[in-house]
Amino acid sequence: MSQRIIGDKVDLDYRNIQEFFDRRGENKKLGSKYNYVLYQDDCPDLAVKRDLQEKKKISQILHMEAGQRVLDIGCGIGRWGEYLLEKGMYYVGIDGSHKMIERAQENLKGYSEKKLITGVFRSCQGV
């Protein structure tokens, strides 16, 4: 795609999106695990910094406490799972890409309070 689409509703081809993330999840040459979802392929250190900065900013506005259950839709490699599990929360991650869920399973293998699911959310009734 050469141009961004702004202001128009566009139908998404979920098969193409899933294939994109499956291919990305298979890539073994990325410098940091965060590159799989933060796209700083030429600068792995920047992906790590972006991850830390995002978690710091967003966690300030969320009211998270140990023991809470958290659902992460589009969890990718489970990078939020690392943060939330370390804070004592139960983490459920769901992603449409089986390859990304495989990466999440590897990244979160040291934690027991989690569930990772391959699946998608495409519509919400009543929203």
Coordinates of N, CA, C and O in Angstrom, one line a residue:
M1 N 0.9 -1.2 0.0 CA 0.0 0.0 0.0 C 0.9 1.2 0.0 O 1.7 1.4 0.9
S2 N 0.7 2.1 -1.0 CA 1.6 3.3 -1.1 C 1.1 4.5 -0.3 O 1.9 5.4 0.0
Q3 N -0.2 4.5 0.0 CA -0.8 5.7 0.6 C -1.6 5.2 1.8 O -2.2 4.2 1.8
R4 N -1.6 6.1 2.9 CA -2.4 5.8 4.0 C -3.8 6.2 3.7 O -4.1 7.2 2.9
I5 N -4.8 5.6 4.3 CA -6.2 5.9 4.0 C -6.7 6.6 5.3 O -6.7 6.0 6.4
I6 N -7.1 7.8 5.2 CA -7.6 8.6 6.3 C -9.0 9.1 6.1 O -9.3 9.6 5.0
G7 N -9.9 8.8 7.1 CA -11.2 9.3 7.0 C -12.2 8.5 6.3 O -13.4 8.8 6.3
D8 N -11.8 7.4 5.6 CA -12.7 6.5 4.9 C -12.8 5.2 5.6 O -11.8 4.7 6.2
K9 N -13.9 4.6 5.6 CA -14.1 3.2 6.1 C -13.6 2.2 5.0 O -14.0 2.3 3.9
V10 N -12.7 1.3 5.4 CA -12.1 0.3 4.5 C -12.4 -1.1 5.1 O -12.2 -1.3 6.3
D11 N -12.9 -1.9 4.2 CA -13.0 -3.3 4.6 C -11.7 -4.0 4.7 O -10.9 -3.8 3.8
L12 N -11.4 -4.7 5.8 CA -10.1 -5.4 5.9 C -10.2 -6.8 5.5 O -11.2 -7.5 5.8
D13 N -9.2 -7.3 4.9 CA -9.1 -8.7 4.6 C -8.4 -9.4 5.7 O -7.1 -9.4 5.7
Y14 N -9.1 -10.0 6.6 CA -8.4 -10.6 7.8 C -7.5 -11.7 7.4 O -6.5 -12.0 8.1
R15 N -7.7 -12.4 6.3 CA -6.8 -13.5 5.9 C -5.4 -12.9 5.6 O -4.4 -13.4 6.0
N16 N -5.4 -11.7 4.9 CA -4.2 -11.1 4.6 C -3.4 -10.6 5.8 O -2.2 -10.7 5.9
I17 N -4.2 -10.1 6.8 CA -3.6 -9.6 8.0 C -3.0 -10.8 8.8 O -1.9 -10.7 9.3
Q18 N -3.7 -11.9 8.9 CA -3.2 -13.0 9.6 C -2.0 -13.5 8.9 O -1.0 -13.9 9.5
E19 N -2.0 -13.6 7.5 CA -0.8 -14.1 6.8 C 0.4 -13.1 7.1 O 1.5 -13.6 7.2
F20 N 0.2 -11.8 7.1 CA 1.3 -10.9 7.4 C 1.9 -11.2 8.8 O 3.1 -11.3 8.9
F21 N 1.1 -11.3 9.8 CA 1.6 -11.6 11.1 C 2.2 -13.0 11.3 O 3.2 -13.2 12.0
D22 N 1.7 -14.0 10.6 CA 2.3 -15.3 10.6 C 3.7 -15.2 9.9 O 4.6 -15.8 10.5
R23 N 3.8 -14.5 8.8 CA 5.1 -14.4 8.2 C 6.1 -13.6 9.2 O 7.2 -14.0 9.3
R24 N 5.6 -12.6 9.8 CA 6.4 -11.8 10.7 C 6.8 -12.7 11.9 O 8.0 -12.6 12.3
G25 N 5.9 -13.5 12.4 CA 6.2 -14.4 13.5 C 7.2 -15.5 13.2 O 7.9 -16.0 14.0
E26 N 7.3 -15.8 11.9 CA 8.3 -16.9 11.5 C 9.7 -16.3 11.3 O 10.7 -17.0 11.3
N27 N 9.8 -15.0 11.2 CA 11.1 -14.3 10.9 C 12.1 -14.6 12.1 O 11.8 -14.2 13.2
K28 N 13.2 -15.1 11.8 CA 14.2 -15.4 12.9 C 15.3 -14.4 13.0 O 16.2 -14.5 13.8
K29 N 15.3 -13.4 12.1 CA 16.4 -12.5 12.0 C 16.2 -11.1 12.7 O 17.0 -10.2 12.6
L30 N 15.1 -11.0 13.4 CA 14.9 -9.7 14.1 C 15.8 -9.6 15.3 O 16.0 -10.6 16.0
G31 N 16.3 -8.4 15.6 CA 17.2 -8.2 16.7 C 16.7 -8.3 18.1 O 17.4 -8.5 19.0
S32 N 15.4 -8.0 18.3 CA 14.8 -8.0 19.6 C 13.4 -8.6 19.4 O 12.7 -8.5 18.4
K33 N 12.9 -9.3 20.5 CA 11.6 -9.9 20.4 C 10.5 -8.8 20.2 O 9.5 -9.1 19.6
Y34 N 10.8 -7.6 20.6 CA 9.8 -6.5 20.5 C 9.7 -6.1 19.0 O 8.7 -5.5 18.6
N35 N 10.7 -6.4 18.2 CA 10.6 -6.0 16.8 C 9.5 -6.7 16.1 O 9.0 -6.2 15.0
Y36 N 9.0 -7.8 16.6 CA 7.9 -8.5 15.9 C 6.7 -7.7 15.8 O 5.9 -7.9 14.9
V37 N 6.5 -6.8 16.8 CA 5.2 -6.0 16.8 C 5.5 -4.5 16.9 O 4.5 -3.8 16.7
L38 N 6.7 -4.1 17.1 CA 7.0 -2.6 17.1 C 7.7 -2.1 15.9 O 7.9 -0.9 15.7
Y39 N 8.1 -3.0 15.0 CA 8.5 -2.7 13.6 C 9.8 -1.8 13.5 O 10.0 -1.1 12.6
Q40 N 10.6 -1.8 14.5 CA 11.9 -1.0 14.4 C 13.0 -2.0 14.0 O 14.0 -2.2 14.7
D41 N 12.8 -2.6 12.9 CA 13.6 -3.7 12.4 C 15.1 -3.3 12.3 O 16.0 -4.1 12.6
D42 N 15.4 -2.1 11.9 CA 16.7 -1.6 11.7 C 17.4 -1.1 13.0 O 18.5 -0.8 13.1
C43 N 16.6 -1.1 14.1 CA 17.1 -0.6 15.4 C 16.4 -1.3 16.5 O 15.5 -0.8 17.2
P44 N 16.9 -2.5 16.9 CA 16.3 -3.3 18.0 C 16.3 -2.5 19.3 O 15.3 -2.7 20.1
D45 N 17.3 -1.7 19.6 CA 17.3 -1.0 20.8 C 16.2 0.0 20.9 O 15.6 0.3 22.0
L46 N 15.8 0.6 19.8 CA 14.6 1.5 19.8 C 13.3 0.8 20.1 O 12.5 1.3 20.8
A47 N 13.2 -0.5 19.6 CA 12.0 -1.3 20.0 C 11.9 -1.5 21.5 O 10.8 -1.4 22.1
V48 N 13.0 -1.8 22.1 CA 13.1 -2.0 23.5 C 12.7 -0.8 24.3 O 11.9 -0.8 25.2
K49 N 13.2 0.4 23.8 CA 12.9 1.7 24.5 C 11.5 2.0 24.3 O 10.8 2.5 25.2
R50 N 10.9 1.8 23.1 CA 9.5 2.1 22.9 C 8.6 1.2 23.8 O 7.6 1.7 24.3
D51 N 9.0 0.0 23.9 CA 8.2 -0.9 24.7 C 8.2 -0.4 26.2 O 7.1 -0.3 26.8
L52 N 9.3 -0.1 26.7 CA 9.4 0.4 28.1 C 8.6 1.7 28.3 O 7.9 1.9 29.3
Q53 N 8.8 2.6 27.3 CA 8.1 3.9 27.4 C 6.6 3.7 27.4 O 5.8 4.4 28.1
E54 N 6.1 2.9 26.5 CA 4.7 2.6 26.3 C 4.1 2.0 27.6 O 3.1 2.5 28.1
K55 N 4.8 1.1 28.2 CA 4.3 0.4 29.4 C 4.3 1.4 30.6 O 3.3 1.4 31.4
K56 N 5.3 2.3 30.6 CA 5.3 3.3 31.7 C 4.1 4.2 31.6 O 3.4 4.5 32.6
K57 N 3.9 4.8 30.4 CA 2.8 5.8 30.2 C 1.4 5.1 30.4 O 0.6 5.7 31.1
I58 N 1.2 4.0 29.8 CA -0.1 3.4 29.8 C -0.4 2.9 31.2 O -1.6 3.0 31.7
S59 N 0.5 2.3 31.9 CA 0.3 1.7 33.2 C -0.1 2.8 34.2 O -0.8 2.5 35.2
Q60 N 0.3 4.0 34.0 CA -0.1 5.2 34.9 C -1.6 5.5 34.8 O -2.1 5.9 35.8
I61 N -2.2 5.2 33.7 CA -3.6 5.5 33.6 C -4.5 4.3 33.9 O -5.7 4.5 34.2
L62 N -4.0 3.1 33.8 CA -4.8 1.9 34.2 C -4.7 1.7 35.7 O -3.7 1.9 36.3
H63 N -5.8 1.2 36.2 CA -5.8 0.9 37.7 C -5.7 -0.6 37.8 O -6.6 -1.3 37.9
M64 N -4.4 -1.0 37.8 CA -4.1 -2.4 37.8 C -3.6 -2.8 39.2 O -2.8 -2.2 39.8
E65 N -4.1 -4.0 39.7 CA -3.7 -4.5 41.0 C -3.5 -6.0 40.9 O -4.1 -6.7 40.0
A66 N -2.6 -6.5 41.7 CA -2.3 -7.9 41.7 C -3.6 -8.7 41.9 O -4.5 -8.2 42.6
G67 N -3.8 -9.8 41.2 CA -4.9 -10.6 41.3 C -6.0 -10.4 40.3 O -6.9 -11.2 40.1
Q68 N -5.9 -9.2 39.6 CA -6.9 -8.9 38.6 C -6.6 -9.8 37.4 O -5.5 -10.3 37.1
R69 N -7.7 -10.0 36.6 CA -7.6 -10.7 35.3 C -7.6 -9.7 34.2 O -8.4 -8.8 34.2
V70 N -6.8 -9.9 33.2 CA -6.6 -8.9 32.1 C -6.7 -9.7 30.8 O -6.1 -10.7 30.6
L71 N -7.6 -9.2 29.9 CA -7.7 -9.7 28.5 C -7.0 -8.8 27.6 O -7.3 -7.6 27.5
D72 N -6.0 -9.3 26.8 CA -5.3 -8.6 25.9 C -5.6 -9.1 24.5 O -5.2 -10.1 24.0
I73 N -6.5 -8.3 23.8 CA -6.9 -8.6 22.4 C -5.9 -8.1 21.4 O -5.6 -7.0 21.4
G74 N -5.4 -9.0 20.6 CA -4.3 -8.7 19.7 C -3.0 -8.7 20.4 O -2.2 -7.8 20.2
C75 N -2.8 -9.7 21.2 CA -1.6 -9.7 22.1 C -0.3 -9.9 21.4 O 0.8 -9.6 22.1
G76 N -0.2 -10.3 20.2 CA 1.0 -10.5 19.5 C 1.9 -11.5 20.3 O 1.6 -12.6 20.6
I77 N 3.1 -11.0 20.6 CA 4.1 -11.8 21.3 C 3.9 -11.9 22.8 O 4.7 -12.5 23.5
G78 N 2.9 -11.2 23.3 CA 2.6 -11.3 24.7 C 3.5 -10.3 25.5 O 3.7 -10.5 26.7
R79 N 3.9 -9.2 24.9 CA 4.8 -8.3 25.6 C 4.1 -7.6 26.7 O 4.7 -7.3 27.7
W80 N 2.8 -7.3 26.7 CA 2.1 -6.8 27.8 C 1.9 -7.9 28.9 O 1.9 -7.6 30.1
G81 N 1.9 -9.2 28.5 CA 1.8 -10.3 29.4 C 3.0 -10.3 30.4 O 2.8 -10.5 31.6
E82 N 4.2 -10.0 29.9 CA 5.4 -9.9 30.7 C 5.2 -8.9 31.8 O 5.4 -9.2 33.0
Y83 N 4.7 -7.8 31.5 CA 4.5 -6.7 32.4 C 3.5 -7.0 33.4 O 3.7 -6.9 34.7
L84 N 2.3 -7.5 33.0 CA 1.2 -7.8 33.8 C 1.4 -9.0 34.7 O 1.0 -9.0 35.9
L85 N 2.0 -10.0 34.2 CA 2.3 -11.2 35.0 C 3.3 -10.9 36.1 O 3.2 -11.4 37.3
E86 N 4.3 -10.0 35.8 CA 5.2 -9.6 36.9 C 4.6 -8.8 38.0 O 5.1 -8.8 39.1
K87 N 3.4 -8.2 37.7 CA 2.7 -7.4 38.7 C 1.7 -8.3 39.4 O 0.9 -7.8 40.2
G88 N 1.7 -9.6 39.2 CA 0.8 -10.5 39.9 C -0.6 -10.6 39.3 O -1.5 -11.1 40.0
M89 N -0.8 -10.3 38.1 CA -2.1 -10.4 37.4 C -2.2 -11.7 36.7 O -1.2 -12.3 36.3
Y90 N -3.5 -12.1 36.4 CA -3.8 -13.3 35.5 C -4.0 -12.7 34.1 O -4.7 -11.8 33.9
Y91 N -3.2 -13.3 33.2 CA -3.2 -12.7 31.8 C -3.8 -13.7 30.8 O -3.5 -14.9 30.8
V92 N -4.7 -13.2 30.0 CA -5.3 -13.9 28.9 C -5.0 -13.1 27.6 O -5.4 -11.9 27.5
G93 N -4.2 -13.7 26.7 CA -3.9 -13.1 25.5 C -4.5 -13.8 24.3 O -4.5 -15.0 24.3
I94 N -5.1 -13.1 23.4 CA -5.6 -13.7 22.2 C -5.1 -12.9 21.0 O -4.9 -11.7 21.0
D95 N -4.8 -13.7 19.9 CA -4.3 -13.1 18.7 C -4.7 -14.0 17.5 O -4.8 -15.2 17.7
G96 N -4.9 -13.4 16.4 CA -5.3 -14.1 15.2 C -4.2 -14.9 14.5 O -4.5 -15.7 13.7
S97 N -3.0 -14.6 14.9 CA -1.9 -15.3 14.3 C -1.3 -16.4 15.2 O -0.9 -16.1 16.3
H98 N -1.4 -17.6 14.7 CA -0.9 -18.8 15.4 C 0.6 -18.6 15.7 O 1.1 -18.9 16.7
K99 N 1.4 -18.0 14.7 CA 2.8 -17.8 14.9 C 3.1 -16.8 16.0 O 4.1 -16.9 16.8
M100 N 2.3 -15.8 16.1 CA 2.5 -14.8 17.2 C 2.2 -15.4 18.5 O 2.8 -15.2 19.5
I101 N 1.1 -16.3 18.6 CA 0.8 -17.0 19.8 C 2.0 -17.9 20.2 O 2.3 -18.1 21.4
E102 N 2.6 -18.6 19.2 CA 3.7 -19.4 19.5 C 4.9 -18.6 20.1 O 5.5 -19.0 21.1
R103 N 5.1 -17.4 19.6 CA 6.1 -16.5 20.2 C 5.7 -16.1 21.6 O 6.6 -16.0 22.5
A104 N 4.4 -15.8 21.8 CA 4.0 -15.4 23.1 C 4.2 -16.6 24.1 O 4.6 -16.4 25.3
Q105 N 3.9 -17.8 23.7 CA 4.1 -19.0 24.6 C 5.6 -19.1 25.0 O 5.9 -19.3 26.1
E106 N 6.5 -18.8 24.0 CA 7.9 -18.9 24.3 C 8.3 -17.7 25.3 O 9.0 -18.0 26.2
N107 N 7.8 -16.5 25.0 CA 8.2 -15.4 25.8 C 7.7 -15.5 27.2 O 8.3 -14.9 28.1
L108 N 6.5 -16.1 27.4 CA 5.9 -16.2 28.7 C 6.0 -17.6 29.4 O 5.2 -17.9 30.3
K109 N 6.9 -18.4 28.9 CA 6.9 -19.8 29.4 C 7.2 -19.9 30.9 O 6.9 -20.8 31.5
G110 N 7.8 -18.9 31.5 CA 8.2 -18.9 32.9 C 7.0 -18.5 33.8 O 7.2 -18.5 35.0
Y111 N 5.9 -18.2 33.2 CA 4.7 -17.7 34.0 C 3.6 -18.8 33.9 O 3.3 -19.3 32.9
S112 N 2.9 -19.0 35.1 CA 1.8 -20.0 35.0 C 0.5 -19.4 35.0 O -0.5 -20.0 34.5
E113 N 0.3 -18.1 35.4 CA -1.0 -17.5 35.5 C -1.4 -16.9 34.2 O -1.7 -15.6 34.1
K114 N -1.5 -17.7 33.2 CA -1.8 -17.1 31.9 C -2.6 -18.1 31.0 O -2.5 -19.3 31.3
K115 N -3.2 -17.6 30.0 CA -3.8 -18.4 29.0 C -3.6 -17.7 27.7 O -3.9 -16.5 27.6
L116 N -3.2 -18.4 26.6 CA -2.9 -17.8 25.3 C -3.8 -18.5 24.3 O -3.9 -19.8 24.3
I117 N -4.5 -17.8 23.5 CA -5.5 -18.3 22.6 C -5.3 -17.8 21.2 O -5.1 -16.6 21.0
T118 N -5.4 -18.6 20.2 CA -5.4 -18.2 18.8 C -6.9 -17.9 18.4 O -7.7 -18.9 18.5
G119 N -7.2 -16.7 18.1 CA -8.5 -16.4 17.7 C -8.6 -14.9 17.3 O -7.7 -14.2 17.4
V120 N -9.8 -14.5 16.9 CA -10.0 -13.1 16.5 C -11.3 -12.5 17.1 O -12.2 -13.3 17.4
F121 N -11.3 -11.2 17.2 CA -12.6 -10.5 17.6 C -12.8 -9.6 16.4 O -12.0 -8.7 16.1
R122 N -14.0 -9.8 15.7 CA -14.2 -9.0 14.5 C -15.4 -8.0 14.7 O -15.5 -7.1 13.9
S123 N -16.3 -8.2 15.6 CA -17.4 -7.3 15.8 C -17.9 -7.4 17.2 O -17.7 -8.4 17.9
C124 N -18.5 -6.3 17.6 CA -19.0 -6.2 19.0 C -20.5 -5.8 18.8 O -20.8 -4.7 18.2
Q125 N -21.4 -6.5 19.4 CA -22.8 -6.1 19.3 C -23.1 -5.1 20.4 O -22.6 -5.2 21.5
G126 N -23.9 -4.1 20.1 CA -24.3 -3.1 21.1 C -23.3 -2.0 21.4 O -23.4 -1.3 22.3
V127 N -22.2 -1.9 20.6 CA -21.2 -0.9 20.8 C -21.4 0.3 19.9 O -21.7 0.1 18.8

